[in-house]
Short mmCIF file of C-alpha atoms and ligand atoms in Angstrom, two decimals:
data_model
loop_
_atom_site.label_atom_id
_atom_site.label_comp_id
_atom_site.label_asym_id
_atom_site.label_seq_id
_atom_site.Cartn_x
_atom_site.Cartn_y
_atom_site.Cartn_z
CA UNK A 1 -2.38 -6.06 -33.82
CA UNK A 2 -4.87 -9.06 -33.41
CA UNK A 3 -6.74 -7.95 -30.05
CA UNK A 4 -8.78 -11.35 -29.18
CA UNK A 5 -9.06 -13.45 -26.23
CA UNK A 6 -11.16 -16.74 -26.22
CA UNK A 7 -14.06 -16.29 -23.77
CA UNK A 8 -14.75 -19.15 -21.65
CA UNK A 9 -17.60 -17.80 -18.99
CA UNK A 10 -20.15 -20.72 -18.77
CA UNK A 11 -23.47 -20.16 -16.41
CA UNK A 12 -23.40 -22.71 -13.51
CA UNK A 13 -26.34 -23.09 -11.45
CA UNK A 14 -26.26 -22.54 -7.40
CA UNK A 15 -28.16 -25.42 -5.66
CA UNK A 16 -29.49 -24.96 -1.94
CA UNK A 17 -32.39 -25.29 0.61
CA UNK A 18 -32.85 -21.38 0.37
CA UNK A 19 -33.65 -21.10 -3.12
CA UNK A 20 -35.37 -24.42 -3.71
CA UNK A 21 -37.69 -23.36 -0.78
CA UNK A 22 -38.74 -20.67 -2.23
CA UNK A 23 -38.59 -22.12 -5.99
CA UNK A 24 -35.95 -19.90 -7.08
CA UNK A 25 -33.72 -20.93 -10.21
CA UNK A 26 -30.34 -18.91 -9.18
CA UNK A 27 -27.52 -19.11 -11.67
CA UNK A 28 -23.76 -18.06 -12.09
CA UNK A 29 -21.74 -16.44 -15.45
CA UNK A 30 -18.64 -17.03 -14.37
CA UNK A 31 -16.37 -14.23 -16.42
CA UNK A 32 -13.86 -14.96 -13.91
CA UNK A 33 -12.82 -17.81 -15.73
CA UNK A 34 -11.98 -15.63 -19.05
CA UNK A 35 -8.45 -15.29 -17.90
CA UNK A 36 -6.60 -15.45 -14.38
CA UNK A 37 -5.29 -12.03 -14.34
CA UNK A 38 -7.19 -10.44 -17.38
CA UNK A 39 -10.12 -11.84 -15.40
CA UNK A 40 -14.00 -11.11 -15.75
CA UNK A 41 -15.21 -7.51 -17.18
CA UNK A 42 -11.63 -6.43 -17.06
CA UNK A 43 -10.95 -8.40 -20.13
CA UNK A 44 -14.84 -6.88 -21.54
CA UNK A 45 -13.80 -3.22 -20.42
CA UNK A 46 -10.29 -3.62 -22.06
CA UNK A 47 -10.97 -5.13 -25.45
CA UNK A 48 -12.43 -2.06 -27.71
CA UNK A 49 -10.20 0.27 -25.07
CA UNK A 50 -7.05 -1.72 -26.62
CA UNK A 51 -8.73 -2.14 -30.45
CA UNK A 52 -8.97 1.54 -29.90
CA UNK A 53 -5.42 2.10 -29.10
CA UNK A 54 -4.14 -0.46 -31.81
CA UNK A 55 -6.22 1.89 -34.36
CA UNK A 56 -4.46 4.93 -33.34
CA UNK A 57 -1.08 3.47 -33.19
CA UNK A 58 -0.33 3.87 -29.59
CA UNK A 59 1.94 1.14 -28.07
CA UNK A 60 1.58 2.21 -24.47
CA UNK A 61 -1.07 1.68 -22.01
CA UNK A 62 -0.83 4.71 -19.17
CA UNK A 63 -3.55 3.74 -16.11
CA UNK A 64 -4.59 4.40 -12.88
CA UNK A 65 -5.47 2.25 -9.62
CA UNK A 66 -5.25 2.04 -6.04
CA UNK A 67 -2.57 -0.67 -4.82
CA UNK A 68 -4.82 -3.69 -4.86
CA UNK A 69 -6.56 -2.43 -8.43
CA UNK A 70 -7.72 -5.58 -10.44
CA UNK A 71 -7.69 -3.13 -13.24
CA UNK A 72 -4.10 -2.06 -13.20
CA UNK A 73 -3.02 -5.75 -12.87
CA UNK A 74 -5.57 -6.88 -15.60
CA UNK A 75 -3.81 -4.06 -17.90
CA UNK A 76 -0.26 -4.84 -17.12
CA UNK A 77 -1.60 -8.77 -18.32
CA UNK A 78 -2.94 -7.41 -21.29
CA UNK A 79 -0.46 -4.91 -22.45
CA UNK A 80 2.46 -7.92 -21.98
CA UNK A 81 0.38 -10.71 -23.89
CA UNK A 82 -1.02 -7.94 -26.74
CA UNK A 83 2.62 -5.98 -26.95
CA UNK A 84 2.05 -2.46 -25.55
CA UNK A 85 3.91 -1.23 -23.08
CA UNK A 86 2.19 -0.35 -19.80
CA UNK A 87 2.52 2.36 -17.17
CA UNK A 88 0.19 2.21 -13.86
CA UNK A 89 0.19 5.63 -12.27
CA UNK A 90 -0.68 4.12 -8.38
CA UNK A 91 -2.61 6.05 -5.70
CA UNK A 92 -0.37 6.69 -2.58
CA UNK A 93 2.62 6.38 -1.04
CA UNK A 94 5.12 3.94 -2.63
CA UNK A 95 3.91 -0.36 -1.13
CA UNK A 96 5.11 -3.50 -2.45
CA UNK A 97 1.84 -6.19 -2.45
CA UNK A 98 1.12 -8.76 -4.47
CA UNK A 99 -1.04 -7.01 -7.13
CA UNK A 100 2.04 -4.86 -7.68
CA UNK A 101 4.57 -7.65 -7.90
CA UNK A 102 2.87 -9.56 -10.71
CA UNK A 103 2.36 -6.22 -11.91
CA UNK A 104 5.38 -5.61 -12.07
CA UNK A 105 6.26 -9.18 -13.56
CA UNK A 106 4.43 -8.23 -16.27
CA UNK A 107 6.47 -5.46 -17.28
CA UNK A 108 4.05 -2.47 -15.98
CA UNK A 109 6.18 0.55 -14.55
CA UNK A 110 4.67 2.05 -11.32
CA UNK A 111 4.53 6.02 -10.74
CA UNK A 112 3.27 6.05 -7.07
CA UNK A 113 1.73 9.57 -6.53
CA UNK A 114 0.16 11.33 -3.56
CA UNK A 115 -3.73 11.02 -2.94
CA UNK A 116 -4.39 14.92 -3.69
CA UNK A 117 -2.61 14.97 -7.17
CA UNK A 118 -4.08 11.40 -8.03
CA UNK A 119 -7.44 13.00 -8.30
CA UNK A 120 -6.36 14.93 -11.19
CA UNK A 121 -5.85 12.15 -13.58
CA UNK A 122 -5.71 14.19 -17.29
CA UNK A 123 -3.27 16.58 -15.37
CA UNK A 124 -1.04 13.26 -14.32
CA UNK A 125 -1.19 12.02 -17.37
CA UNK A 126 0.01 15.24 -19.26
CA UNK A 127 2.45 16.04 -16.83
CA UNK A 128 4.57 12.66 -17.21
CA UNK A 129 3.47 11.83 -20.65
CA UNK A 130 2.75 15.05 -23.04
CA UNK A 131 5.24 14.51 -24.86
CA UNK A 132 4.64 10.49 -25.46
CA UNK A 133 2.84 10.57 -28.70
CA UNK A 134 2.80 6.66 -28.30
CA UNK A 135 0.84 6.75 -24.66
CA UNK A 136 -3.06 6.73 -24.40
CA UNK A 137 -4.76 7.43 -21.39
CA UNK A 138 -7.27 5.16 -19.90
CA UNK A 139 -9.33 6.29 -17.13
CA UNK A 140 -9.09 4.13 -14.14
CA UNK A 141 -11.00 0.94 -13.19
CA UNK A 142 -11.27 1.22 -17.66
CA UNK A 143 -14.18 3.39 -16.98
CA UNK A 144 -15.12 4.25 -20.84
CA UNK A 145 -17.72 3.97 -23.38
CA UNK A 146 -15.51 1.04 -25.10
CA UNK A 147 -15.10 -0.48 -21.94
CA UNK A 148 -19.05 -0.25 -21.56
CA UNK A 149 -19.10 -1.68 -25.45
CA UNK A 150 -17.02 -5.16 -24.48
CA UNK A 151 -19.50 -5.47 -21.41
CA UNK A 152 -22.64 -5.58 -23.44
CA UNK A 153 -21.41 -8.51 -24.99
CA UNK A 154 -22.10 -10.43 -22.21
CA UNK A 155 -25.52 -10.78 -22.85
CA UNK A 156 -25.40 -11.45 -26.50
CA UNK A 157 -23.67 -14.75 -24.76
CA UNK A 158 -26.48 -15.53 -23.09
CA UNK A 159 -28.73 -18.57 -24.28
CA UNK A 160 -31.69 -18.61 -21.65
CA UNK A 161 -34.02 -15.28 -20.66
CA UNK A 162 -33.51 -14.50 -16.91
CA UNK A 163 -36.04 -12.55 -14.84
CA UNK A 164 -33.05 -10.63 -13.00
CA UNK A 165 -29.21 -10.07 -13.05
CA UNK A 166 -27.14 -9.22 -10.10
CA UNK A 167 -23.75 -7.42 -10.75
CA UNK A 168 -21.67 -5.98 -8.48
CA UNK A 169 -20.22 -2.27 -9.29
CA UNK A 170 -17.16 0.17 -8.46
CA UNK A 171 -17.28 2.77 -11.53
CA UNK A 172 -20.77 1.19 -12.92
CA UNK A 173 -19.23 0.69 -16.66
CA UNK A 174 -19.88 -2.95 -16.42
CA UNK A 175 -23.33 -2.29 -14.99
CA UNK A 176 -23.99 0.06 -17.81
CA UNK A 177 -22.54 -2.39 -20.42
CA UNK A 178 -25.04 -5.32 -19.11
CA UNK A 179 -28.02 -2.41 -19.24
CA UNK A 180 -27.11 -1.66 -22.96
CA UNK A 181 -26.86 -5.05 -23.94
CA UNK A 182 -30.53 -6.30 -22.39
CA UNK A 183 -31.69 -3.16 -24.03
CA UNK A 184 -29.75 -4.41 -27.85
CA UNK A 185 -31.69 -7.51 -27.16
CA UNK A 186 -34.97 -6.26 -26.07
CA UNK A 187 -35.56 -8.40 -22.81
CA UNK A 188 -37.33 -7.17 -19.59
CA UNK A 189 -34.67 -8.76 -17.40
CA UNK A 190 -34.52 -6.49 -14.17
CA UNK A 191 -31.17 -5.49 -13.70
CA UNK A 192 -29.57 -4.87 -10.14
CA UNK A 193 -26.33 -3.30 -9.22
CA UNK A 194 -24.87 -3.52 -5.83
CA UNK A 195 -22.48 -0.61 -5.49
CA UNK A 196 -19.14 -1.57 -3.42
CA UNK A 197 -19.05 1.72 -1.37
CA UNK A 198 -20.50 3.32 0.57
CA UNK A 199 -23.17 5.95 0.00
CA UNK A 200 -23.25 4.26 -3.45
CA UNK A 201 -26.31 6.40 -4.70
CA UNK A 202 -23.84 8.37 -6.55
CA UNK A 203 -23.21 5.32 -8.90
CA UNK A 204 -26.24 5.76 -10.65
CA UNK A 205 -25.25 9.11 -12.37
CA UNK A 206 -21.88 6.93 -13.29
CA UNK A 207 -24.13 4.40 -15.02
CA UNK A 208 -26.52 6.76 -16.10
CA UNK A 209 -23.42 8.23 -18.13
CA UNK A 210 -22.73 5.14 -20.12
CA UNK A 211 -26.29 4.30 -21.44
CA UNK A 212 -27.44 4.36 -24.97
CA UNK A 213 -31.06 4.73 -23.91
CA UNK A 214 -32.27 5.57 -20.49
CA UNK A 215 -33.02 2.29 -18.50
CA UNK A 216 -34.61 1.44 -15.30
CA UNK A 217 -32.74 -0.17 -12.99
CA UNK A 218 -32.74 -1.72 -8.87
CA UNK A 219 -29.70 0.29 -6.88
CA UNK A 220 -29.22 -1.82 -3.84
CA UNK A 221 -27.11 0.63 -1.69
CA UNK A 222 -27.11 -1.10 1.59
CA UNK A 223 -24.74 -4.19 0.81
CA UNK A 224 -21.25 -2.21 1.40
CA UNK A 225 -20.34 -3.47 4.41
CA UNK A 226 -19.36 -0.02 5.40
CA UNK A 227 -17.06 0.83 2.73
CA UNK A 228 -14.61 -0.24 -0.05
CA UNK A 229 -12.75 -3.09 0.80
CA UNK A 230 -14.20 -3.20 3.93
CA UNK A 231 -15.48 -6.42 5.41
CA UNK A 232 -17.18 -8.13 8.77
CA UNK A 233 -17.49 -11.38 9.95
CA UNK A 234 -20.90 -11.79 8.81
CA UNK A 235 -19.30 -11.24 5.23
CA UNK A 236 -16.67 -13.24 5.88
CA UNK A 237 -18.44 -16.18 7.10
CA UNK A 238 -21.13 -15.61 4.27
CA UNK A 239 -17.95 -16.05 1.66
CA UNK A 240 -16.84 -18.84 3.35
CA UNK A 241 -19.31 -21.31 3.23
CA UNK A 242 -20.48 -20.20 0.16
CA UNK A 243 -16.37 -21.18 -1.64
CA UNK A 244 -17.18 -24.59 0.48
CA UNK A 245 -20.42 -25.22 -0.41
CA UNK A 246 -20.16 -24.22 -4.25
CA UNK A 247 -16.32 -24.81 -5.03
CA UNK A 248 -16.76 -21.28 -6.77
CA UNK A 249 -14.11 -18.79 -5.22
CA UNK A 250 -15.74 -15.51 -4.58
CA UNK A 251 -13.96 -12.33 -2.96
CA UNK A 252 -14.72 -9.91 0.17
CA UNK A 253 -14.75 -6.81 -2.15
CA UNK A 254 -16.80 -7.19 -5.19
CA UNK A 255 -18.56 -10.52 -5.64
CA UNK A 256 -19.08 -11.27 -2.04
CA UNK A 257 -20.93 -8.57 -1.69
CA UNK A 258 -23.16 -8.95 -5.07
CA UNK A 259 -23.86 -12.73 -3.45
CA UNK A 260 -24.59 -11.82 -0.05
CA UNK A 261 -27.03 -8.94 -1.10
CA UNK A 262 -28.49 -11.90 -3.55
CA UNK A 263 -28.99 -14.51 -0.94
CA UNK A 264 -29.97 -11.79 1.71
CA UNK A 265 -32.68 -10.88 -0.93
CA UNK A 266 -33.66 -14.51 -1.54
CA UNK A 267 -34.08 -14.99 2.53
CA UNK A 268 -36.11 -11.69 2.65
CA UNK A 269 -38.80 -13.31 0.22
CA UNK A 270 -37.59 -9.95 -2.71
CA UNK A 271 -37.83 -12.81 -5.15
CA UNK A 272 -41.26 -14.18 -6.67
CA UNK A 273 -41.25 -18.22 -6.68
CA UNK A 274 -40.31 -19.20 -9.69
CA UNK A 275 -38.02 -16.68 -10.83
CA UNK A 276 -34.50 -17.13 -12.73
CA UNK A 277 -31.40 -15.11 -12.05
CA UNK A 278 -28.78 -14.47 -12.95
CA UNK A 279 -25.36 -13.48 -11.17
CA UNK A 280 -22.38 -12.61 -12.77
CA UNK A 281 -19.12 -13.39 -11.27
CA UNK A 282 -17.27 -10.23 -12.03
CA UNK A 283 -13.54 -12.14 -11.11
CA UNK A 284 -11.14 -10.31 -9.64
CA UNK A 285 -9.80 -13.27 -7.29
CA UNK A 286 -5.96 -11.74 -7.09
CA UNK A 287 -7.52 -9.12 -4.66
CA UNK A 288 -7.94 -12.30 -2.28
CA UNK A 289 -4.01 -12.17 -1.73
CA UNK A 290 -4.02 -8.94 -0.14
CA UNK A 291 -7.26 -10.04 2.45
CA UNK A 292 -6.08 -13.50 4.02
CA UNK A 293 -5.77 -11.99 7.28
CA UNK A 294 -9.63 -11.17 7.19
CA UNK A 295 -10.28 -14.47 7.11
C1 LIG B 301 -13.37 -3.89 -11.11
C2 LIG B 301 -14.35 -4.89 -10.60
C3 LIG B 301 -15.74 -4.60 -10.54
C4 LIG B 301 -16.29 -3.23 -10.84
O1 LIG B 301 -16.58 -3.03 -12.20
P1 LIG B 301 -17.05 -1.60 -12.71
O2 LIG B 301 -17.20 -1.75 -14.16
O3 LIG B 301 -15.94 -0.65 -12.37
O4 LIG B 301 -18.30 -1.25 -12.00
C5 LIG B 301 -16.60 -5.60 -10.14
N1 LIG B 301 -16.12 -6.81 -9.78
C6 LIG B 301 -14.81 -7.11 -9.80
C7 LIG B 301 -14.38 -8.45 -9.35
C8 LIG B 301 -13.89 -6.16 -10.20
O5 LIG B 301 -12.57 -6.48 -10.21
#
């Protein structure tokens, strides 16, 4: 099976008052142009997850999400356009969204289970699936080594040196994958991860997990808005003039938070004049569907 997707994630750069008043050169890699549904480090976290799979002759995909998951919809995209068959094991009671339709579009059975079993995830995967030989389990949001792998090649893309990158993170693989890769390359870019949740100082033993060498890093923990998912106006407001001003769509749960903490840095004077950086826009734009009445 021939596991390749063309990347297209140029860097654009962000123009305003803010950062040319205090000389800052801000730019954009938008991954969430690599594919609509298979969109930004889902696609990176999936590739040597899937070449893995391939190798070992397993034809079906067996994840885990929450309802809105980018990363279950990003695997039922993947499993339909590579051939695999696809099973996303879903968090909660039994919901019909959006997500879950074009989930379901794309051929990906649900198995909605209660929050206390979901937490066992090897158990739920043995219990519906022992006997599968064909089935591999993928931990969810991709969270892997491999998925780490396909992240770090994001930086070999990169043809300029940047003096920071912002990313934002839910299990830190991505995070970790960027880390690896400025570390492969030998650059002193200063790397900052804005965890989605709340009380997000628990990401950095996530990270931590996925690193090849131990790296130093910026945690930004304050930029969750009080939670996962959750939003305020100020956030709101903050996403839309930035979609208006930049014709770049950006979402309340991942990348609107990476941007706000950037330009909320930029305002606070964090940056030295003269600095590049670099954000990455992590994609994810389906989970807009299911937050139009925040807005
Ligand atoms: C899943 C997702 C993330 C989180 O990536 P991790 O590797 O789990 O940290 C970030 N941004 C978007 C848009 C996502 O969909």
């Amino acid at each position: 099976m021939n596991i390749e997707l063309e990347i297209f994630s140029p860097v654009h750069q962000l123009k305003n008052e803010l950062f040319d008043k205090q000389d800052l050169k801000v730019f954009i890699k938008r991954d969430d142009l690599i594919h609509p549904l298979i969109s930004g480090n889902k696609w990176r976290k999936l590739k040597y997850i899937l070449k893995k799979a391939s190798d070992q002759n397993k034809t079906h995909l067996v994840t885990f999400g929450g309802a809105y998951s980018n990363h279950l919809l990003a695997t039922a995209a993947a499993a339909a356009k590579f051939g695999f068959k696809a099973t996303g094991i879903v968090r909660g009671e039994e919901v019909e969204n959006d997500t879950l339709f074009l989930c379901k579009l794309h051929g990906m059975q649900l198995i909605f289970v209660e929050r206390e079993s979901y937490r066992d995830k090897p158990s739920l995967f043995n219990k519906y699936f022992a006997d599968d030989d064909e089935a591999i389990f993928i931990d969810e949001g991709g969270a892997s080594a491999e998925g780490a792998n396909g992240c770090a090649e994001l930086v070999d893309e990169l043809t300029e040196i940047y003096d920071h990158i912002f990313c934002a993170c839910g299990t830190g693989t991505t995070a970790a994958g960027i880390i690896n890769g400025l570390q492969k390359h030998q650059l002193n870019t200063e790397f900052h991860a804005i965890p989605v949740f709340k009380n997000g100082g628990f990401i950095k033993d996530e990270i931590d997990r996925f690193l090849i060498t131990p790296a130093d890093y910026q945690l930004h923990t304050d930029y969750h808005f009080e939670g996962y998912a959750k939003t305020n106006t100020e956030l709101i407001n903050f996403i839309k003039t930035f979609v208006a001003d930049t014709g770049i769509l950006i979402e309340p749960v991942y990348t609107g938070k990476m941007l706000y903490a950037l330009y909320d840095l930029a305002a606070k004077n964090y940056f030295k004049p003269g600095s590049k950086i670099l954000a990455i826009h992590t994609g994810g734009l389906m989970g807009l569907l299911g937050m139009k009445e925040k807005f």
